[in-house]
Every structure is written in structure tokens, then in C-alpha cells.
GROMACS .gro file of C-alpha atoms in nm:
model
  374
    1UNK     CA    1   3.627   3.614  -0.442
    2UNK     CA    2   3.356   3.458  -0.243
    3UNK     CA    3   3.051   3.356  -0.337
    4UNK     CA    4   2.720   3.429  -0.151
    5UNK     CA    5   2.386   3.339  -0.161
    6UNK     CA    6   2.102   3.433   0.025
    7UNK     CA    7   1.885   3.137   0.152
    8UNK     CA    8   1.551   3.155   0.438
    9UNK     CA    9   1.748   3.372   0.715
   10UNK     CA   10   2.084   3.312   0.651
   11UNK     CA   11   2.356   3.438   0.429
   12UNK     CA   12   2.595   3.181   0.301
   13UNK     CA   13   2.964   3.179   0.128
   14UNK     CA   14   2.974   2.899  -0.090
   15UNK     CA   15   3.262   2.933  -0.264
   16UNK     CA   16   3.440   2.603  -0.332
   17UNK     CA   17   3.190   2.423  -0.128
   18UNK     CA   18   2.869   2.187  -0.279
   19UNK     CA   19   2.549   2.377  -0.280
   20UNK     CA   20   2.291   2.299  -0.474
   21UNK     CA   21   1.982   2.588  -0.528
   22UNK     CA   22   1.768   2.307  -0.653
   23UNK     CA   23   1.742   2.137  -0.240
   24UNK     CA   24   1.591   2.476  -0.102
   25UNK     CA   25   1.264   2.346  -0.124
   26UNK     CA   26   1.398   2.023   0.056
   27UNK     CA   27   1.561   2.286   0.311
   28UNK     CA   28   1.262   2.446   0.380
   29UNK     CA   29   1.060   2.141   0.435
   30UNK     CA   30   1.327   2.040   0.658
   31UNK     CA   31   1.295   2.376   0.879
   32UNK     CA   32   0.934   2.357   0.910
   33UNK     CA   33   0.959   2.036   1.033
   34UNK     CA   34   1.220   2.074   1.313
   35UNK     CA   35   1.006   2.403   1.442
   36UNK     CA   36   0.695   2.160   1.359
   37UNK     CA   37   0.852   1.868   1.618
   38UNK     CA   38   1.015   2.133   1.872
   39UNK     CA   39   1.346   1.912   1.852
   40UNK     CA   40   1.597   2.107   2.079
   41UNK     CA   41   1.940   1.912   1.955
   42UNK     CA   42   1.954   1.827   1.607
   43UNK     CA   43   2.270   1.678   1.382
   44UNK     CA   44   2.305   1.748   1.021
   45UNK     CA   45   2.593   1.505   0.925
   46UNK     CA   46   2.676   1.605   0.622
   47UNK     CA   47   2.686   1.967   0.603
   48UNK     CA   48   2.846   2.055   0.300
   49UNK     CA   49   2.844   2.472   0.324
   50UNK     CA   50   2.607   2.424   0.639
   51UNK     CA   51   2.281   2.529   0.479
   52UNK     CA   52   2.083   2.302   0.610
   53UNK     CA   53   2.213   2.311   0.953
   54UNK     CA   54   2.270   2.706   1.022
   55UNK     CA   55   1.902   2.738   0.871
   56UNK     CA   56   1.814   2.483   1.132
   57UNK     CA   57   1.983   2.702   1.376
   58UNK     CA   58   1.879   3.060   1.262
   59UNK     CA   59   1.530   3.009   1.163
   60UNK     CA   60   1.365   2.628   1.383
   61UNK     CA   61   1.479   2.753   1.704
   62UNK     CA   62   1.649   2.421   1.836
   63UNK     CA   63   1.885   2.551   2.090
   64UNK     CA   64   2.165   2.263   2.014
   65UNK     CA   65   2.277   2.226   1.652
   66UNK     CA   66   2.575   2.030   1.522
   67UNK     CA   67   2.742   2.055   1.160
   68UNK     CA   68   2.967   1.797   1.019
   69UNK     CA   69   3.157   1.727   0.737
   70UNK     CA   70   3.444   1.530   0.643
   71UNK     CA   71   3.596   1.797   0.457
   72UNK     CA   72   3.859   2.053   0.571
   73UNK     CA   73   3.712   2.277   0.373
   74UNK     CA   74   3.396   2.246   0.419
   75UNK     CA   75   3.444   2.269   0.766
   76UNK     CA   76   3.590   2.593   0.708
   77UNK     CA   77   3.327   2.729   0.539
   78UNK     CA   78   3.094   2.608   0.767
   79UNK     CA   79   3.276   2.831   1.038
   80UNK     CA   80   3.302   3.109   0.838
   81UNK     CA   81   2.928   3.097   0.782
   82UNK     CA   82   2.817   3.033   1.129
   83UNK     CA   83   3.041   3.351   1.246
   84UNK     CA   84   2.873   3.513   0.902
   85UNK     CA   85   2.515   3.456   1.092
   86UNK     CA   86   2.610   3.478   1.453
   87UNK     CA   87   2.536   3.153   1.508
   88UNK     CA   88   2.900   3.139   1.712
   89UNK     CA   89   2.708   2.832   1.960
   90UNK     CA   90   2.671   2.592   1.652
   91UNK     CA   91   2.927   2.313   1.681
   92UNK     CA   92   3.118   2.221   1.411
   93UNK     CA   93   3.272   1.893   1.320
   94UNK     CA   94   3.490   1.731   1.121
   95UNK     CA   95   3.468   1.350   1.121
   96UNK     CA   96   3.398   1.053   0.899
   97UNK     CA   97   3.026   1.069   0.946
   98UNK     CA   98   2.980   0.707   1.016
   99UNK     CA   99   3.253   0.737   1.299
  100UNK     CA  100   3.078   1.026   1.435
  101UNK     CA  101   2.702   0.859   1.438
  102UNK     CA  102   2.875   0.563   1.625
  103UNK     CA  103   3.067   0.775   1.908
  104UNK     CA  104   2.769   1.037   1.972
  105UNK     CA  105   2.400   1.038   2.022
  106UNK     CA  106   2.165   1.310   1.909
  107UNK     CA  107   1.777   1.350   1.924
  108UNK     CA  108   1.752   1.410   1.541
  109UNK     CA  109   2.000   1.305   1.283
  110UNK     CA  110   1.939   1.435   0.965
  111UNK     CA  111   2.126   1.295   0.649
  112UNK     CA  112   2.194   1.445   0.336
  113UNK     CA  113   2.419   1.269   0.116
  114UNK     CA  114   2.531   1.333  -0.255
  115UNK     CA  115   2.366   0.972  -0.344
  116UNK     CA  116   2.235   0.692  -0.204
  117UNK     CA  117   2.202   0.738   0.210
  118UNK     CA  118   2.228   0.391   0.235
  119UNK     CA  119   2.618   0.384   0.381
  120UNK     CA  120   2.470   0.567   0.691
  121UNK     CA  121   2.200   0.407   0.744
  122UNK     CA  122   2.330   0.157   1.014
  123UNK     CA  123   2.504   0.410   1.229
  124UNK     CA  124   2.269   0.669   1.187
  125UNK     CA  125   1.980   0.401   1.334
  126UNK     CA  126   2.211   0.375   1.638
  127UNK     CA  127   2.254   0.750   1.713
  128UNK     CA  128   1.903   0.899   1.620
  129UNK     CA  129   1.727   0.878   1.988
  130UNK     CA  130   1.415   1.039   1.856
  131UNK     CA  131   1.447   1.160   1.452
  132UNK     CA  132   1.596   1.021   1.171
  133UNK     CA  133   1.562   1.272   0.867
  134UNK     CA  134   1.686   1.109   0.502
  135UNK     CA  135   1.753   1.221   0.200
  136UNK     CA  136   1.801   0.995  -0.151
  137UNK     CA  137   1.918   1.129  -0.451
  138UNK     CA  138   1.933   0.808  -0.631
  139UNK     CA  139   1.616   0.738  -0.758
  140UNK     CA  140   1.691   0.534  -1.030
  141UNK     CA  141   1.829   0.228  -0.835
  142UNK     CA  142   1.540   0.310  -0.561
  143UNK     CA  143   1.247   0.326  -0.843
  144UNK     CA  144   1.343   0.024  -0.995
  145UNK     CA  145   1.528   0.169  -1.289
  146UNK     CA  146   1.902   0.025  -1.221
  147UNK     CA  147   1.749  -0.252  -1.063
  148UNK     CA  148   2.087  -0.456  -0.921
  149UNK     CA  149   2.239  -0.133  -0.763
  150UNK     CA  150   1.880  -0.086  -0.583
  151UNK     CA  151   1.938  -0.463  -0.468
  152UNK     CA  152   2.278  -0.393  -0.358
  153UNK     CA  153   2.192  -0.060  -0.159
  154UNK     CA  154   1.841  -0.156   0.006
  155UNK     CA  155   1.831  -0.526  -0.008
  156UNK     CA  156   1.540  -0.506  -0.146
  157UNK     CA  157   1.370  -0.585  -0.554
  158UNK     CA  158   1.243  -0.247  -0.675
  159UNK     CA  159   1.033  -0.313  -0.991
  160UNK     CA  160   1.034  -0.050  -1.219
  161UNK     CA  161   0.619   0.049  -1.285
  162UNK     CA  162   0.414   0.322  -1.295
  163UNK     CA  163   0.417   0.343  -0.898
  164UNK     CA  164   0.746   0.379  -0.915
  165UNK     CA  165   0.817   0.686  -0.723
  166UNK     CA  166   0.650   0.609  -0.447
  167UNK     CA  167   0.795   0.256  -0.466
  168UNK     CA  168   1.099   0.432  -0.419
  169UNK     CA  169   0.991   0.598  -0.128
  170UNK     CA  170   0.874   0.296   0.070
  171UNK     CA  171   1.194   0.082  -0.082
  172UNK     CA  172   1.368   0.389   0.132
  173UNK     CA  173   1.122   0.327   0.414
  174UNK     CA  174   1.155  -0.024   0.455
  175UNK     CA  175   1.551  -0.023   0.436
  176UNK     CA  176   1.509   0.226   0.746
  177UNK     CA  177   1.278   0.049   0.927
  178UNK     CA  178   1.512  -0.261   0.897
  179UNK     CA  179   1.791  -0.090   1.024
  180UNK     CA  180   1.642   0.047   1.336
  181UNK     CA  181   1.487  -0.245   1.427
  182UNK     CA  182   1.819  -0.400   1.463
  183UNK     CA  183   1.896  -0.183   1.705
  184UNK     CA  184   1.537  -0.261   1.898
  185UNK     CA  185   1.384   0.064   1.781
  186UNK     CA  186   1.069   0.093   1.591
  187UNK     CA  187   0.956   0.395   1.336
  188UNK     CA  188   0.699   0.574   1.242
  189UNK     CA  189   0.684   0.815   0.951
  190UNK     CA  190   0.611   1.161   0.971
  191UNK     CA  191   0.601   1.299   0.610
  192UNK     CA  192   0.756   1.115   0.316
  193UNK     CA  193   0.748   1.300  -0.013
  194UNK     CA  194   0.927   1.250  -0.355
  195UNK     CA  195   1.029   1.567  -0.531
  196UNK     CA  196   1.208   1.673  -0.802
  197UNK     CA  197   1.538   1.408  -0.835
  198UNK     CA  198   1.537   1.304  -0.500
  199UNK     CA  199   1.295   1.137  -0.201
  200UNK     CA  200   1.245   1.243   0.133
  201UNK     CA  201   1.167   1.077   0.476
  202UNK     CA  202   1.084   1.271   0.833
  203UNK     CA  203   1.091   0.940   1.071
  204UNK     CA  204   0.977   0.924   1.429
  205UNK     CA  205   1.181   0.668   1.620
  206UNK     CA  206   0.995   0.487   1.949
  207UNK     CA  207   1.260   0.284   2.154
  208UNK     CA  208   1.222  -0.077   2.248
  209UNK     CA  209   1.206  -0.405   2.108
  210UNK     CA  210   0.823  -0.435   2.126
  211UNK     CA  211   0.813  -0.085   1.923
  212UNK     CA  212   1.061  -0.280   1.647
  213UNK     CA  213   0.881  -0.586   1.588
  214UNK     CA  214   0.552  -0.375   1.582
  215UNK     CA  215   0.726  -0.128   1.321
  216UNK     CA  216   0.827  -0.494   1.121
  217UNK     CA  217   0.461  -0.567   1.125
  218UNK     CA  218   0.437  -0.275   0.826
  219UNK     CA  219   0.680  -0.464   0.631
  220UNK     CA  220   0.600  -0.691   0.311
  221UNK     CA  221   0.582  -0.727  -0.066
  222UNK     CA  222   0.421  -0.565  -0.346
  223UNK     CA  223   0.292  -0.806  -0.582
  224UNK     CA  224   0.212  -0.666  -0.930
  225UNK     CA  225   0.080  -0.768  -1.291
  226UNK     CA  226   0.295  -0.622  -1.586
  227UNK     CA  227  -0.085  -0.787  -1.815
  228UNK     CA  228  -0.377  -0.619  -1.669
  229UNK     CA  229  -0.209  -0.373  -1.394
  230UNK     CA  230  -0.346  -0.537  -1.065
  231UNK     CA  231  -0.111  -0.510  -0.751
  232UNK     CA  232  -0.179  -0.676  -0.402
  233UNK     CA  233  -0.026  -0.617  -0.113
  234UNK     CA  234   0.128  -0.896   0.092
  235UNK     CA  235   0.217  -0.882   0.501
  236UNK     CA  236   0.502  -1.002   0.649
  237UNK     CA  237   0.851  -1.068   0.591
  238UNK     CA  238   0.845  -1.357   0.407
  239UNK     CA  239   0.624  -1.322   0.022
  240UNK     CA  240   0.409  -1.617  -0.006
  241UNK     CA  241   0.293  -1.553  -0.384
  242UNK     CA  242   0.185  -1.785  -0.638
  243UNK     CA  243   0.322  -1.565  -0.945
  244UNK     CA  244   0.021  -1.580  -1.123
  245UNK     CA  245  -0.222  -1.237  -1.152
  246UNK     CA  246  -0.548  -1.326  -0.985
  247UNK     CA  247  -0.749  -1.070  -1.183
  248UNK     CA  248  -0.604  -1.157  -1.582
  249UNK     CA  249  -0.371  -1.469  -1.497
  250UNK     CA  250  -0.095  -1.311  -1.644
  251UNK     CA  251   0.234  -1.337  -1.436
  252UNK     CA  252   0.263  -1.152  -1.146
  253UNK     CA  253   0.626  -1.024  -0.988
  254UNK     CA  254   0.704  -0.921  -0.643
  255UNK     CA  255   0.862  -0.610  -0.537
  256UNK     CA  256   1.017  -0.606  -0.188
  257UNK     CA  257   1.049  -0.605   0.092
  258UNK     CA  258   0.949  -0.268   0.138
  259UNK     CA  259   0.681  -0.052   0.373
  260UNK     CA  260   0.343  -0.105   0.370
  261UNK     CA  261   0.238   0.099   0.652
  262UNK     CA  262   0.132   0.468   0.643
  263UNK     CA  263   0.356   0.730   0.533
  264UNK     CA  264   0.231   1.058   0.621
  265UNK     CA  265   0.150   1.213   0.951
  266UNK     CA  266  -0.133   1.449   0.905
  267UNK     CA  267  -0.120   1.588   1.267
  268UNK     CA  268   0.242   1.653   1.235
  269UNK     CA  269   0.233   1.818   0.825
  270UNK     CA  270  -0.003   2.012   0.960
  271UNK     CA  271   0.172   2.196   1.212
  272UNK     CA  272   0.485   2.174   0.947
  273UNK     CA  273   0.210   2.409   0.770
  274UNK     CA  274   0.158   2.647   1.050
  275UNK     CA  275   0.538   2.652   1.149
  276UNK     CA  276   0.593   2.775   0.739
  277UNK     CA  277   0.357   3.046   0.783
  278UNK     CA  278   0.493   3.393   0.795
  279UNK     CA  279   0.818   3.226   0.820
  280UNK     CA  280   1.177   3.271   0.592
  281UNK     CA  281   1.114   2.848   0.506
  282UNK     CA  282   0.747   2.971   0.386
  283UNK     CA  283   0.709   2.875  -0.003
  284UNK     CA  284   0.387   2.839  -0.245
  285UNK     CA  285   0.520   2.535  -0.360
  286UNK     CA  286   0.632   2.378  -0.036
  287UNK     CA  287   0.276   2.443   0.082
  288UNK     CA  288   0.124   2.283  -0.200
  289UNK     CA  289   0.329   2.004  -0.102
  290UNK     CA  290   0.247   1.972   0.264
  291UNK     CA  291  -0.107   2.023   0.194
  292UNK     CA  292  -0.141   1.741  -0.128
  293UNK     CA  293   0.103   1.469   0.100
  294UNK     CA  294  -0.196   1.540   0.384
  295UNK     CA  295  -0.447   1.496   0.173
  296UNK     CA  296  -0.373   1.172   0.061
  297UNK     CA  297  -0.550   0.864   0.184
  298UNK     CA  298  -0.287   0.622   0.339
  299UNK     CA  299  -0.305   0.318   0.134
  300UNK     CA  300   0.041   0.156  -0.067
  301UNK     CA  301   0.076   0.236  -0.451
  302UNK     CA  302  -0.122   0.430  -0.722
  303UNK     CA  303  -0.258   0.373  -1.018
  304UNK     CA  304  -0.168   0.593  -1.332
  305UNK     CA  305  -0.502   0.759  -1.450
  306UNK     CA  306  -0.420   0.777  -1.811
  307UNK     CA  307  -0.233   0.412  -1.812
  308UNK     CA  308  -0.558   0.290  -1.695
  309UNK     CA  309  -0.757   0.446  -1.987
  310UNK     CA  310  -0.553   0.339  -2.200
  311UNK     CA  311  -0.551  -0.051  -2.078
  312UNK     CA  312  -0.944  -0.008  -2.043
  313UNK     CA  313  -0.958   0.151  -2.417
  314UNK     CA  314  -1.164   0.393  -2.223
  315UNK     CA  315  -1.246   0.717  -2.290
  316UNK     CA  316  -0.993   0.978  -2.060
  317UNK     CA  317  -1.162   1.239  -1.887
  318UNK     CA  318  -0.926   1.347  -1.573
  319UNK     CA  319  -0.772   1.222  -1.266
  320UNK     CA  320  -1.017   1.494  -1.030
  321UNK     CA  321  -1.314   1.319  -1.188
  322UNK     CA  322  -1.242   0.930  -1.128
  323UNK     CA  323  -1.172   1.050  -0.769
  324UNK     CA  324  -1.521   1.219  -0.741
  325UNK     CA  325  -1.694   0.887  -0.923
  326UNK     CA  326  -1.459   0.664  -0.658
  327UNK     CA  327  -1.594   0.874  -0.366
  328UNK     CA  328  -1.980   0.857  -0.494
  329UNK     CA  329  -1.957   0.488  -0.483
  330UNK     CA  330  -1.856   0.435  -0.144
  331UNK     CA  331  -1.478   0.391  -0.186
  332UNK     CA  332  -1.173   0.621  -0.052
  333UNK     CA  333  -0.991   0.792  -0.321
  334UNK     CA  334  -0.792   1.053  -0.367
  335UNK     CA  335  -0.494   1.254  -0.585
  336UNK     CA  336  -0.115   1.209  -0.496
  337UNK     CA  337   0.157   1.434  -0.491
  338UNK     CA  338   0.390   1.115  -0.639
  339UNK     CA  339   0.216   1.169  -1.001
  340UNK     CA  340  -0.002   1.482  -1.169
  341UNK     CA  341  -0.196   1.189  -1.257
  342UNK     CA  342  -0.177   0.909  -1.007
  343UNK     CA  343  -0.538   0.823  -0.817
  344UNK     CA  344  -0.519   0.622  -0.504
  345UNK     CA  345  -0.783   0.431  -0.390
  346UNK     CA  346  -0.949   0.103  -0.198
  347UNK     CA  347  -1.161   0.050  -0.484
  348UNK     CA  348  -1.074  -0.298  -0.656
  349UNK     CA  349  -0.937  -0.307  -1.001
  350UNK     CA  350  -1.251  -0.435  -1.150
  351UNK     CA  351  -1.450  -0.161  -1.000
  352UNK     CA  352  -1.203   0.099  -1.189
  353UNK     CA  353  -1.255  -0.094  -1.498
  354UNK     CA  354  -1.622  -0.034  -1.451
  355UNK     CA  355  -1.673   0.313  -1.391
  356UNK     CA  356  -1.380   0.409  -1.652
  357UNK     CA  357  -1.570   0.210  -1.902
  358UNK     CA  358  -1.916   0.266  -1.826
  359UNK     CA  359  -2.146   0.463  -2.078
  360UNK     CA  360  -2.202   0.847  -2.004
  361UNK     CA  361  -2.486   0.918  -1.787
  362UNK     CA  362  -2.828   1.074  -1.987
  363UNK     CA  363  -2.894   1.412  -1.896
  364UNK     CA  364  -3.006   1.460  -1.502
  365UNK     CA  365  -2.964   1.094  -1.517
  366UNK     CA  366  -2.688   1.019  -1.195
  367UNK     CA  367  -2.398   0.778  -1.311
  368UNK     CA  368  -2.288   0.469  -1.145
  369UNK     CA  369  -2.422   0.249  -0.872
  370UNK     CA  370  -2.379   0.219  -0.494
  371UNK     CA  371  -2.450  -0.130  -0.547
  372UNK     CA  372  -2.017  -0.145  -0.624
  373UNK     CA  373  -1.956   0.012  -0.263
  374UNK     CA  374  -1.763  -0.182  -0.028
   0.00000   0.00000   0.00000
């Protein structure tokens, strides 16, 4: 007996196939970003029951979509849906997915794996003329949590702190990045969000060699105190550090290489904002999400609000409120969607240290000092 779901626009057997109701929210993201971009031929490799696709199809308006999956059955299924939705122009293929990125160009590829992405990376840099789309479900070797499988998948050292979701996310970044630019293309991220089990990257792809070694220029190392919590930043593709913490002396280790650059496109989220409105993809949550990833302020790494309390012995109040202190002072700040309690800012370690540990203000008096402003 079949089973069927109802997901955006479309109406979907899944019987026998892998869907998972947990990814709509990916989905949806994913629809209000094609409509967002106005891409016209789009690839999802690795189709599954086609949900991702046939929404792509039904509901984005991109007048050339192409479902594949290695799977007889899936294929099948895929079919049967497509006919299911009258979306009878889709083509469907079956095909190793690497073979398939190799033989054929498309202006988006968008892949979707069960796991790690990171065996389609390669061919999916060589056939994305204008998009790549990715999707990791293994966070725990990209966070920093199994940390030899993260080395064996991204050739890169993710060090498990409490940045480590959005580690993950630039670990992700930096593998693509690396890949493309083998191929002489450069990248430049769109909307990266992590969510749920799983991270997500909407890439821009500029052709050339210039474009690559220009993307490369975002690459480097995170270098990072376990002691006193300070992290720096270091350029390049090569990580001159001394291993010693220049704020506590304690010892300092290096995460990388991974993307330093920006990460969100707030031009682009915005219109993935308007294109959800009124639409089948529109969902509270996914707005919430669109709106907090363009609202951050662009800068690597977080800091945990209630870590820092806690190595400060200070007194917690709440994440909202060291923002608003941050921002009186002179220095960018803001929340992130990667933690309920993360705080990104410019300001300097010592300066959190200060105004986390600095005496209440008397009544009327104002608290802090511009003198700490950049």
C-alpha cells in the first residue's frame, strides 16, 4: 500500500524510498532560495523519493530540473511522483552520482547525501557552473567531535569547542572552496546555516583562476586557548602560530584550514525571505532562520555567553544584554543562530572580561565607558 505524504506543493509516495520529515525545513530553505537566485536548470543528485527536486520543480519555477539517484527504485518512485504532480518535463536519472557530475554540467547542483558530502565534492566542483548547494549530516566528525574521520573527510583539524557548530560550517566551507579552486573557480557564500543534525551551504561559484585564488584568500586557521577562551584568526594557507595563548599563556591549538571569509549574503536571504512569503516553502521557523543568519555580523567564531560567565566568575545576566553593552561601547555585536546563547563580536577578549565583570551601574548612573571603543 503506498505511502503518501504531503510536502509544500507536492504530493509524494514514499513507500520503500528514504524520506526523512525532519529535512522539510532544509527543503524549504532550499526552495526559497532557487526562486530567491532565479536559477532556470537545477540538479538534485541524490534524489531519494524526489522531494527536494519535484518541490524545486512545482513550487521555484526553474524551467529545467533533473532528479537522480542510483537506485532502481528510487528512480521509480521518482517517476511515479513526477507523473503524481504533473511534472512529466522533469528528467530523471539513474547514475552513480559522481559519474553523472563528471559527464554533465548544470547551473546549480545541489547535494544531499545520507552523510558526509565529502565523496562528491570533487565532481560536483567540476559540474556546478553557477551553484553548488550542500548538505552535511555528519556533524560530529565536522564539529570536531570524531576528530580523525573529520581529518579524513575535509582535510582539515576540527577542534571540538564551544564554536563548534559553526566550526563545522566553515570546516564544510573551506573543504568547498578547496575543491573549486582546483578547478579555477572561486566561491562565495550565500547563506550557510546549521540546523538541527545537519549544516547547510548555498554557494555562489565565479569562474576563473583570478576568482579562485581570490576565494583562497578567505582561507586560514583558527587558533584557540582551551585556558582563558581567546581565539585569533590567522590568514593564509599556511598557520604560522607560536602555540602559546597571547592573552593567559596557556597553550593555544589550531583548527584548520577552514573559511574565514563571510558566510551569509544579506542581499540574497533577503529575497530568500520575500520568495517564502505567501508561498507553500513559507514556515515561522524557516523565517526566524533567514532573518537571525541576516542579522548576524560577519566575523569567524562565537563566544558562549554563559561559558564566559562562568570563566569570568561573573554574574550571568543574558546574551541580548552583553550585545546591547558591546554596541554602547563602540564595538559590533550581535546574537547567532549557531547557539541560543552564542554573542559575536569585534570586541577583544579583555574588553568582554570587563564589562561582564564590571560592578552594576548606581541608579540613572550609565554603565561602562566609551573610552574601551575601538
Amino acid at each position: 500500500m503506498a505511502e503518501m505524504v504531503v510536502e509544500g506543493a507536492v504530493t509524494l509516495n514514499v513507500e520503500g524510498a528514504f524520506y526523512n520529515p525532519r529535512m522539510r525545513l532544509n527543503r524549504d530553505l532550499g526552495v526559497a532560495m532557487v526562486r530567491a537566485l532565479g536559477i532556470s536548470d537545477y540538479l538534485d543528485a541524490l534524489a531519494a523519493s524526489g522531494a527536494r527536486g519535484l518541490r524545486v520543480a512545482k513550487e521555484a519555477g526553474a524551467a529545467a530540473v533533473a532528479l537522480n539517484d542510483v537506485s532502481p527504485r528510487a528512480v521509480a518512485l521518482i517517476r511515479e511522483n513526477a507523473r503524481l504532480n504533473g511534472l512529466v518535463g522533469c528528467e530523471v536519472l539513474s547514475s552513480n552520482a559522481n559519474v553523472l557530475l563528471h559527464q554533465r554540467r548544470f547551473e546549480a547542483v545541489d547535494l544531499d547525501p545520507f552523510g558526509s558530502p565529502a565523496p562528491f565534492l570533487a565532481a560536483a566542483a567540476r559540474s556546478a557552473l553557477d551553484y553548488l548547494f550542500i548538505t552535511a549530516t555528519d556533524t560530529a566528525p565536522l564539529c570536531g567531535a570524531h576528530l580523525k574521520s573529520g581529518i579524513r573527510k575535509y582535510m582539515a583539524v576540527p577542534v571540538k569547542a564551544e564554536h563548534h557548530r559553526e566550526m563545522g560550517a566553515r570546516i564544510l566551507l573551506g573543504a568547498a572552496a578547496r575543491e573549486l579552486a582546483r578547478v579555477d573557480k572561486g566561491v562565495r557564500p550565500l547563506l550557510t546555516h546549521a540546523t538541527d543534525h545537519y549544516v547547510r551551504v548555498y554557494l555562489g561559484i565565479a569562474k576563473g583562476a583570478k576568482s579562485a585564488d581570490r576565494a583562497l584568500e578567505s582561507m586560514g586557521y583558527l587558533e584557540q586557548c582551551r585556558s582563558c577562551g581567546l581565539w585569533r584568526t590567522v590568514s593564509g594557507v599556511g598557520c604560522p602560530s607560536s602555540g602559546k595563548c597571547s592573552f593567559c599563556g596557556g597553550r593555544a591549538e589550531v583548527a584548520g584550514p577552514l573559511w574565514l571569509g563571510p558566510i551569509q549574503d544579506p542581499g540574497v536571504i533577503g529575497r530568500a525571505l520575500a520568495a517564502m512569503e505567501g508561498s507553500a516553502a513559507r514556515s515561522d521557523r524557516g523565517v526566524r532562520l533567514l532573518q537571525a543568519c541576516a542579522d548576524e555580523i560577519d566575523l569567524p567564531m562565537y563566544y558562549d555567553h554563559h561559558r564566559l560567565c562562568r570563566r569570568f566568575k561573573a554574574t550571568p545576566g543574558t546574551a541580548s544584554d552583553l550585545v546591547e553593552e558591546l554596541r554602547s561601547l563602540g564595538w559590533s555585536a550581535s546574537r547567532t543562530h549557531f547557539s541560543g546563547v552564542g554573542v559575536k563580536t569585534d570586541a577583544p577578549i579583555e574588553v568582554l572580561r570587563e564589562v561582564l565583570t564590571a560592578p552594576p551601574p548606581r541608579s540613572g548612573a550609565r554603565g561602562g565607558s566609551s573610552s574601551h571603543g575601538p
